[in-house]
Short mmCIF file of C-alpha atoms in Angstrom, two decimals:
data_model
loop_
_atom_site.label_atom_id
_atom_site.label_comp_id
_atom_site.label_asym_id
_atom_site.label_seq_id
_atom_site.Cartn_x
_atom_site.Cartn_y
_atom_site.Cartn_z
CA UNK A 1174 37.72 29.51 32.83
CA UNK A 1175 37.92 27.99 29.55
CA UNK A 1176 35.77 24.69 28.40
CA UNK A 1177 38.85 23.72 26.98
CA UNK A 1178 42.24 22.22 28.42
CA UNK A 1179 45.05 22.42 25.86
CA UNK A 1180 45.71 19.08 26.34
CA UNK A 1181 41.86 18.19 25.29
CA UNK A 1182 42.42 20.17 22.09
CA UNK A 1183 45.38 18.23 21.18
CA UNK A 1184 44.07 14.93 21.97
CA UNK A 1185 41.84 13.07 19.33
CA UNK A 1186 39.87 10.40 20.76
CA UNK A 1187 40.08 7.07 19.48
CA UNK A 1188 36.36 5.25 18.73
CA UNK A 1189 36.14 2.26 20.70
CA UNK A 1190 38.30 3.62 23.91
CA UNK A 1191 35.63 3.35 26.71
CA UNK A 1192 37.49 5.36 29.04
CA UNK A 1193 36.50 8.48 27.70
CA UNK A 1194 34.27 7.70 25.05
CA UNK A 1195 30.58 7.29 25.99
CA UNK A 1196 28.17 5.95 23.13
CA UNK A 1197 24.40 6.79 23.29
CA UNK A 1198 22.45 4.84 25.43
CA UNK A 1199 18.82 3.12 25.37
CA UNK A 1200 16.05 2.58 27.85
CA UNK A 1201 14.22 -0.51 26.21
CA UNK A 1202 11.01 -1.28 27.90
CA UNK A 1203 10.41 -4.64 27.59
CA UNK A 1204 7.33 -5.28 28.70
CA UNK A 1205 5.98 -2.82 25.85
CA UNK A 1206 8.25 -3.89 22.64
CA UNK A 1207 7.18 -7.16 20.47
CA UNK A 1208 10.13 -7.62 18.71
CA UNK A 1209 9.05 -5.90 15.27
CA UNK A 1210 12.12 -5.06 14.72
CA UNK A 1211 11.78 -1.90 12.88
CA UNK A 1212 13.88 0.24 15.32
CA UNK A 1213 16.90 -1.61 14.24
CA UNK A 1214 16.04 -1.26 10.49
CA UNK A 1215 16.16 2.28 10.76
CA UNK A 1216 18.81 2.78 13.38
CA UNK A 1217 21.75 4.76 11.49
CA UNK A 1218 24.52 3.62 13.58
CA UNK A 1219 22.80 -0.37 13.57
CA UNK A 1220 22.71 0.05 16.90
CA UNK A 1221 20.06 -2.36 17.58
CA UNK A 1222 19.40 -5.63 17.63
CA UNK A 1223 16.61 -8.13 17.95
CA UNK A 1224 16.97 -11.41 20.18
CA UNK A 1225 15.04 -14.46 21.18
CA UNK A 1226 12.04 -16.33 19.59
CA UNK A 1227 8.11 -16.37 19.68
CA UNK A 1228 7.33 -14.25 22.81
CA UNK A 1229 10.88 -13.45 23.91
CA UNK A 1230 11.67 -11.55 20.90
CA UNK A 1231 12.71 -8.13 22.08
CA UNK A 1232 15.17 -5.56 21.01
CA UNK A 1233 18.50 -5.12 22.49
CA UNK A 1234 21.58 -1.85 22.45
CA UNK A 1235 24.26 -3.86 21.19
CA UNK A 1236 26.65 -4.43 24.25
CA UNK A 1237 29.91 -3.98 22.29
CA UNK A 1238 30.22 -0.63 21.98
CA UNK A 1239 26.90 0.71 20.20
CA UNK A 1240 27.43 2.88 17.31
CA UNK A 1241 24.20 4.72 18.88
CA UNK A 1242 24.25 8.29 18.14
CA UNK A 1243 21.50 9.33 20.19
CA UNK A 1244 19.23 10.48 17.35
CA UNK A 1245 15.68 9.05 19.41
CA UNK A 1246 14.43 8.15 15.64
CA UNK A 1247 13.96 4.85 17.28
CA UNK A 1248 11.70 6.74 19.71
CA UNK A 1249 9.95 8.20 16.89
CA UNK A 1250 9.16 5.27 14.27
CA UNK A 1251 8.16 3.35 17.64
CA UNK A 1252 4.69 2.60 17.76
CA UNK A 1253 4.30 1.17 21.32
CA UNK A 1254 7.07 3.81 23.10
CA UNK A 1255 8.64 1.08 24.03
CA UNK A 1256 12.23 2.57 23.91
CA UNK A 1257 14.22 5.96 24.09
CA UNK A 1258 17.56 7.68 24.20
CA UNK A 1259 18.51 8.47 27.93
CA UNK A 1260 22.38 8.67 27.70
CA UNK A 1261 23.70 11.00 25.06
CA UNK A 1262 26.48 9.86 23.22
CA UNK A 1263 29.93 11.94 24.23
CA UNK A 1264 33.36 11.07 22.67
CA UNK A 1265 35.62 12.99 25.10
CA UNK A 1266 38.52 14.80 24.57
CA UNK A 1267 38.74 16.55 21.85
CA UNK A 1268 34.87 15.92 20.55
CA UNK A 1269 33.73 16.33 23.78
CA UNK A 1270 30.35 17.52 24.10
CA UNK A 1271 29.18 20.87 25.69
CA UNK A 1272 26.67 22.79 27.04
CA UNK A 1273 23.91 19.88 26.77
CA UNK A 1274 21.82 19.47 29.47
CA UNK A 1275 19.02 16.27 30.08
CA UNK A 1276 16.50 15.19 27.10
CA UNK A 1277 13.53 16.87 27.03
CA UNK A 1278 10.77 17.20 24.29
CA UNK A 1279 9.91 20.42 22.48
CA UNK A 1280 8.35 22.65 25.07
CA UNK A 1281 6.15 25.21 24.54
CA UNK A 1282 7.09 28.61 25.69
CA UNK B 609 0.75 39.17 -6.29
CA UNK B 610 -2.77 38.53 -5.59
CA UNK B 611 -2.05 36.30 -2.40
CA UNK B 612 -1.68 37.81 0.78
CA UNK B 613 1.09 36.94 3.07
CA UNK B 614 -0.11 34.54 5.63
CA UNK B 615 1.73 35.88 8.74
CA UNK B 616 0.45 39.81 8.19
CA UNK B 617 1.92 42.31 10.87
CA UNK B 618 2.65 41.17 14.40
CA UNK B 619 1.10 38.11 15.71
CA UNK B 620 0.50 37.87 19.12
CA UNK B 621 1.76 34.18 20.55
CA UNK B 622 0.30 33.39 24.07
CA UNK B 623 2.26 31.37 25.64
CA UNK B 624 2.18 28.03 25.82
CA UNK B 625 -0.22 28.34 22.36
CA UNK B 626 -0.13 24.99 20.61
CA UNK B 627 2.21 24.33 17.35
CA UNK B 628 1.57 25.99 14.30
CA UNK B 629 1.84 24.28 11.06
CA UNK B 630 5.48 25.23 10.03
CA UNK B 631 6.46 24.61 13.96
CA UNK B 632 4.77 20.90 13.84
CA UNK B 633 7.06 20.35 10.27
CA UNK B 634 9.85 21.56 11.72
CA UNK B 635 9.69 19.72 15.20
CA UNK B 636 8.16 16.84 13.59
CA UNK B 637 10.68 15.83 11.00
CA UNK B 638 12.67 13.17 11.36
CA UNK B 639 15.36 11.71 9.01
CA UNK B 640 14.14 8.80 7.03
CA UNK B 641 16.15 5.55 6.37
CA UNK B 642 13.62 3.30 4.67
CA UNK B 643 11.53 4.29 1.53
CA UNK B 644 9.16 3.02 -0.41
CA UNK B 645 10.11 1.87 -3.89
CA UNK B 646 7.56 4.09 -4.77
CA UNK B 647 8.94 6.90 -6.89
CA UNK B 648 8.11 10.30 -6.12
CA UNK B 649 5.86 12.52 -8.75
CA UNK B 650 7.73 14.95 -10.71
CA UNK B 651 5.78 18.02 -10.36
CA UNK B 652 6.21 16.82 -6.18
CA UNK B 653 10.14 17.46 -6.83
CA UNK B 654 9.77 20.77 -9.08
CA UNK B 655 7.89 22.33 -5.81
CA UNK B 656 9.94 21.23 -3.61
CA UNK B 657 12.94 22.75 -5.50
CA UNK B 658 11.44 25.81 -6.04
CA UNK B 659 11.05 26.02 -2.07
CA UNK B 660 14.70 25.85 -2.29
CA UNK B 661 14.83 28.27 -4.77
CA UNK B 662 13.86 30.78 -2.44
CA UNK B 663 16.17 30.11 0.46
CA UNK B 664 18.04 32.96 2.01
CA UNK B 665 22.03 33.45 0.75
CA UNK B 666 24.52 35.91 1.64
CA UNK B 667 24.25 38.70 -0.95
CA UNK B 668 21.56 36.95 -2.67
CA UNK B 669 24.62 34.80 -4.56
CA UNK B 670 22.62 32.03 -4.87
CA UNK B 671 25.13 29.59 -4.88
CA UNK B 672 23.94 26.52 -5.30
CA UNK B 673 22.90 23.87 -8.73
CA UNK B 674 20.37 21.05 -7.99
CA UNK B 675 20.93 17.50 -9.81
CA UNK B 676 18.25 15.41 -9.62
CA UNK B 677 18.81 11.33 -10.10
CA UNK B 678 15.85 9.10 -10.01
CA UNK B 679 18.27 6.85 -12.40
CA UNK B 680 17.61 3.73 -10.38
CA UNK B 681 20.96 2.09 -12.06
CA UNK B 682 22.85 5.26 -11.44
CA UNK B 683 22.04 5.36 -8.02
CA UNK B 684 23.04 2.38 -7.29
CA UNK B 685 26.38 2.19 -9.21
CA UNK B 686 26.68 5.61 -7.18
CA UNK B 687 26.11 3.39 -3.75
CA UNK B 688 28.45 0.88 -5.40
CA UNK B 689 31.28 3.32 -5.67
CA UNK B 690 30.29 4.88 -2.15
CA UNK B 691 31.17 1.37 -0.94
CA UNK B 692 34.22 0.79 -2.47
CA UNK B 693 35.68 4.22 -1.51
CA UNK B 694 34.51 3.90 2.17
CA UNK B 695 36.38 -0.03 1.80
CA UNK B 696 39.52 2.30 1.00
CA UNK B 697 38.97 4.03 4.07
CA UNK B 698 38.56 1.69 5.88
CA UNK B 699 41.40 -0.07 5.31
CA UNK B 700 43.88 2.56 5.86
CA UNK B 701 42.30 4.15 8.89
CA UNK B 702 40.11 1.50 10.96
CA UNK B 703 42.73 -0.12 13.35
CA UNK B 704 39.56 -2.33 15.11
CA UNK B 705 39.72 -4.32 11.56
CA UNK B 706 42.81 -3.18 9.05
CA UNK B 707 45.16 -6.11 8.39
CA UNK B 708 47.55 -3.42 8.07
CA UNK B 709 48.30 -3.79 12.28
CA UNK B 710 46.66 -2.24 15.03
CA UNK B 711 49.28 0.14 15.89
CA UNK B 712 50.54 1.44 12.36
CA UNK B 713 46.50 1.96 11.25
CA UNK B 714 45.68 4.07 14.90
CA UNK B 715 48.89 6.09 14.23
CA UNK B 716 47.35 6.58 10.35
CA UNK B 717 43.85 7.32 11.82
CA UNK B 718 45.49 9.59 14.50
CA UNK B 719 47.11 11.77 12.04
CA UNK B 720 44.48 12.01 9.18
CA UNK B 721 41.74 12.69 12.25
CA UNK B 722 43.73 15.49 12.46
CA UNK B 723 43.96 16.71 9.14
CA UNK B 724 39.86 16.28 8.50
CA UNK B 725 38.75 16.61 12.71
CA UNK B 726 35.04 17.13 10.91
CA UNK B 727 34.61 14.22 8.38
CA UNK B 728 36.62 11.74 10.44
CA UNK B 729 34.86 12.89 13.82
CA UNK B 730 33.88 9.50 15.50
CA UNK B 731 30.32 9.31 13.85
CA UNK B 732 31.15 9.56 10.52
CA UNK B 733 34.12 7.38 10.88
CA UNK B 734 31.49 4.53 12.27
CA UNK B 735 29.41 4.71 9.74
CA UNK B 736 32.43 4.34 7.34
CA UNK B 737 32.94 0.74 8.54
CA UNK B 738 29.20 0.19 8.50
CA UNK B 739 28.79 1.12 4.58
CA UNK B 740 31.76 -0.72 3.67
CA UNK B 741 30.37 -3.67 5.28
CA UNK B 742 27.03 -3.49 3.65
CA UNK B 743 25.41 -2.69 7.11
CA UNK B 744 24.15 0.35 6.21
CA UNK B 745 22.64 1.91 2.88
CA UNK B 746 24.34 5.17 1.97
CA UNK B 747 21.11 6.19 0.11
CA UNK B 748 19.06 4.54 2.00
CA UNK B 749 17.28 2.47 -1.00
CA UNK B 750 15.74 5.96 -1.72
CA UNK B 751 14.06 6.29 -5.17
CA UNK B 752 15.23 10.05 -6.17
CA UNK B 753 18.45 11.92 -5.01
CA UNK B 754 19.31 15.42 -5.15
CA UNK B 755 22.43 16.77 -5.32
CA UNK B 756 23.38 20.09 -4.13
CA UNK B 757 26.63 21.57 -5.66
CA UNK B 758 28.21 24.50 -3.92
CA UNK B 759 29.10 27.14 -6.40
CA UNK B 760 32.57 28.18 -4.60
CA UNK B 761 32.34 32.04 -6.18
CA UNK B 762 29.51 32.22 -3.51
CA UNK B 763 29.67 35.59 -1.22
CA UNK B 764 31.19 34.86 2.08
CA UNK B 765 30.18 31.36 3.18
CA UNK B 766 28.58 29.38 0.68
CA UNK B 767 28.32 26.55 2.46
CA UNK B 768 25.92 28.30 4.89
CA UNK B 769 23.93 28.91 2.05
CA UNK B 770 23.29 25.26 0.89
CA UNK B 771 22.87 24.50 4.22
CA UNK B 772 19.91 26.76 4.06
CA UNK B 773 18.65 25.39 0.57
CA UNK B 774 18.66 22.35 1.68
CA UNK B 775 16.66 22.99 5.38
CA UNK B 776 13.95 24.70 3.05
CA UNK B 777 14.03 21.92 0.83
CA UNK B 778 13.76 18.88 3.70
CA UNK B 779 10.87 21.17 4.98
CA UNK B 780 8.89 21.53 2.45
CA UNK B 781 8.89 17.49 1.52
CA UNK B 782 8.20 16.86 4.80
CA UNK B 783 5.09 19.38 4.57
CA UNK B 784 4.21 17.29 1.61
CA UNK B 785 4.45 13.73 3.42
CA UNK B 786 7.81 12.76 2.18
CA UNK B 787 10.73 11.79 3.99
CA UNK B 788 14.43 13.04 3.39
CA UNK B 789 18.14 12.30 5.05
CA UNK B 790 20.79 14.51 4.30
CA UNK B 791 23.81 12.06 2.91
CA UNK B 792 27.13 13.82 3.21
CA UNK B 793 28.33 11.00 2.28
CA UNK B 794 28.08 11.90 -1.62
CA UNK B 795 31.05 14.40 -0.76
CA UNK B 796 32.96 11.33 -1.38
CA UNK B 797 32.46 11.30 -5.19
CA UNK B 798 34.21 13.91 -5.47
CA UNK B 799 37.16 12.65 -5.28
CA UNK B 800 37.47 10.66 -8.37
CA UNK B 801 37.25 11.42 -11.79
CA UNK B 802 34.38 9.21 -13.14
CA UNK B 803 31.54 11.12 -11.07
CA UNK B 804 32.46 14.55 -11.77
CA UNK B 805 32.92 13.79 -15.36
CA UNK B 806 29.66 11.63 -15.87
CA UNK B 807 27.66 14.38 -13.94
CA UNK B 808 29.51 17.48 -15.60
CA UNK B 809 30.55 18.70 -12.51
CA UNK B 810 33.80 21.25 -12.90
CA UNK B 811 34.44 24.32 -11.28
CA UNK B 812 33.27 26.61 -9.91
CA UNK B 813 30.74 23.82 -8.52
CA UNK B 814 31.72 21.42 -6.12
CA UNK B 815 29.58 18.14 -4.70
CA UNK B 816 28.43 19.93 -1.17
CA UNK B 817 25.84 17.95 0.03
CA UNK B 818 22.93 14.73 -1.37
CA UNK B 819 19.54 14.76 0.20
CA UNK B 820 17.45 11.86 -0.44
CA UNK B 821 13.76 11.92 -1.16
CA UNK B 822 11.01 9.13 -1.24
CA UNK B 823 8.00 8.30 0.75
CA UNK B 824 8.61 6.08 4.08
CA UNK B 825 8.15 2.75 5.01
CA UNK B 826 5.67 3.13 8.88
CA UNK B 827 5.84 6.71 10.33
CA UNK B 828 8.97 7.51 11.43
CA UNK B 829 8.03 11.15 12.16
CA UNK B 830 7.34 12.37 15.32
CA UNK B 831 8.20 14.82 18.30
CA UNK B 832 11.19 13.37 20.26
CA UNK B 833 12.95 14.44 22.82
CA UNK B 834 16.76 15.74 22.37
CA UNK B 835 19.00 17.48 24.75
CA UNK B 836 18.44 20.93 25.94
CA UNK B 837 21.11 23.64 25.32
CA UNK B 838 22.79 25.86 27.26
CA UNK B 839 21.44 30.15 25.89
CA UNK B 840 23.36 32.45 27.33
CA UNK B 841 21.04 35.48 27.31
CA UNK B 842 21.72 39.28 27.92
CA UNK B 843 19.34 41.60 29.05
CA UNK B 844 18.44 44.87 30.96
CA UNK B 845 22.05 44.84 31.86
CA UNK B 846 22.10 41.26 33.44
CA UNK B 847 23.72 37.92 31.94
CA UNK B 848 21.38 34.81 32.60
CA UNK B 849 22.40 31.76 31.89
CA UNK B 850 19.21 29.23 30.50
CA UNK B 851 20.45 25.93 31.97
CA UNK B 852 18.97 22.54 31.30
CA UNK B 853 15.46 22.29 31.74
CA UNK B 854 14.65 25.90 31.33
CA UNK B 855 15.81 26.97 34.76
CA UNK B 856 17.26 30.15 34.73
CA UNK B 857 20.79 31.17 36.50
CA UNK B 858 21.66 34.94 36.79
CA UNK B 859 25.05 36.03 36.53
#
């Protein structure tokens, strides 16, 4: 029972094909974020966004296919935990990801 | 050696103790993209080199030679050069963009994704675009850079070994209050002329890997959570497998 079909090994996935590909996704809460902005300063992939004015100003996963690669260093530089990674990234195919089970924090054992 | 080891015989860990110091570094440390112009100290950089220094390598080779830049001009006609290689790239191999055609630049990316499956994976290949569009810093802005060249008469893998350097290097900075990124993408310089030349680089050393190092802008470091992974784990004459979330599966 291999991970692997040969047909996976031989197919390279193309970036923006959303058939297969899945790019990291965000859980924003808006409620908690004011629209500082740093999250999308620091977000590798540029990822993130920040829309509206005044009060409205909140940050936003960019809808066209994110370049989010699940990293959470959003999570970290946040100060009001006002966002995190809940959807890993996963390019199928031949990058697909294995053996990856839900997010968790570092646990102590 | 008048200091005594600080870990001395076997330590008993209860479980569920809290972190100690090297665990809260380790789970801590994030990678920094925004510095402060602020450069760091020299004797800072020395220590942190020397933890490097002292990194594990197969058969003690050693293979690795630091370069340090904190030429602020040099770094950025570096970044410049960065730029106008990843432009290259991206011209031949992003179809979303290359007025070359859609279908003749996929069938180019196809077959060079092939030929480099690690350094055109999907990631790197985004952030191509990104740094040849001026979205996204390849050195971050970061005030001092150090290069780690690969000395290729290393025993077995010396790659492994720089990748070790380098972990005890990011550590230790991060010990200190500094923040690092690893930038692979000064792997790119290698491939012209002017960079190996200007730095002195010729064999047996080869550009392997470019951390940067400066203090950052806010905190960006911080426990986070990441994906659990799958252990398989062998004991007593049973297979278990340690599945998401820590529940365990015997085979």
């Amino acid at each position: 029972m291999s991970q692997f079909s040969f047909l996976e090994r031989l197919s390279v996935p193309t970036y923006d094909n959303d058939e297969y590909a899945t790019t990291g996704r965000l859980f924003i809460d808006h409620e908690k974020c004011n629209g500082c902005g740093v999250c999308s300063q620091i977000c590798p992939g540029k990822a993130i966004s920040i829309r509206g004015e005044g009060k409205a100003k909140k940050a936003y996963l960019d809808e066209d296919f994110p370049q989010c690669m699940s990293c959470n260093d959003c999570a970290a530089i946040c100060e009001r935990d006002a966002l995190k990674v809940v959807v890993a990234y996963d390019f199928g195919l031949y990058y697909k990801k294995l053996n990856r089970g839900a997010f968790a924090p570092p646990r102590r054992y | 050696m008048d200091e005594t080891a600080v870990v001395a015989g076997e330590t008993e860990v209860a479980t569920g103790a809290d972190w100690n110091p090297v665990e809260r570094v380790i789970l801590e440390r994030r990678s920094v993209r925004k510095y402060k112009d602020r450069q760091v100290p020299e004797n800072v950089v020395r220590r942190i080199l020397e933890a490097g220094r002292f990194a594990p390598s197969a058969g003690n080779a050693q293979p690795w030679k630091f370069i340090v830049i904190r030429d602020r001009a040099m770094l950025d006609e570096m970044e410049r050069d960065v730029v106008r290689l990843c432009k290259v790239f991206k011209f031949f191999l992003d179809w979303r963009t290359s007025p070359l055609g859609r279908s003749a630049t996929w069938l180019m990316a196809q077959t060079f994704i092939r030929i480099k499956r690690n350094q055109l994976h999907p990631i790197p290949f985004g952030a191509i675009t990104l740094i040849a569009e001026g979205k996204l810093r390849a050195f971050h802005g970061a005030p001092t850079l150090i290069l780690l060249l690969e000395d290729r008469r290393g025993v077995s893998r010396p790659q492994v070994d720089i990748g070790c350097c380098g972990e005890n290097i990011v550590l230790a900075a991060q010990s200190m209050g500094l923040g690092t990124c690893w930038v692979g993408f000064v792997e790119l310089l290698k491939y012209g002329l002017k960079w190996r030349k200007r730095l002195g680089i010729e064999f047996p050393y080869r550009i392997c890997e470019g951390i940067c190092l400066g203090y950052p802008v806010g905190n960006p470091q911080g426990m986070i959570e990441r994906e659990v992974m799958d252990v398989d784990w062998y004991e007593d004459g049973a297979m278990r497998k340690v599945r998401q979330g820590g529940d365990d599966v015997t085979v």
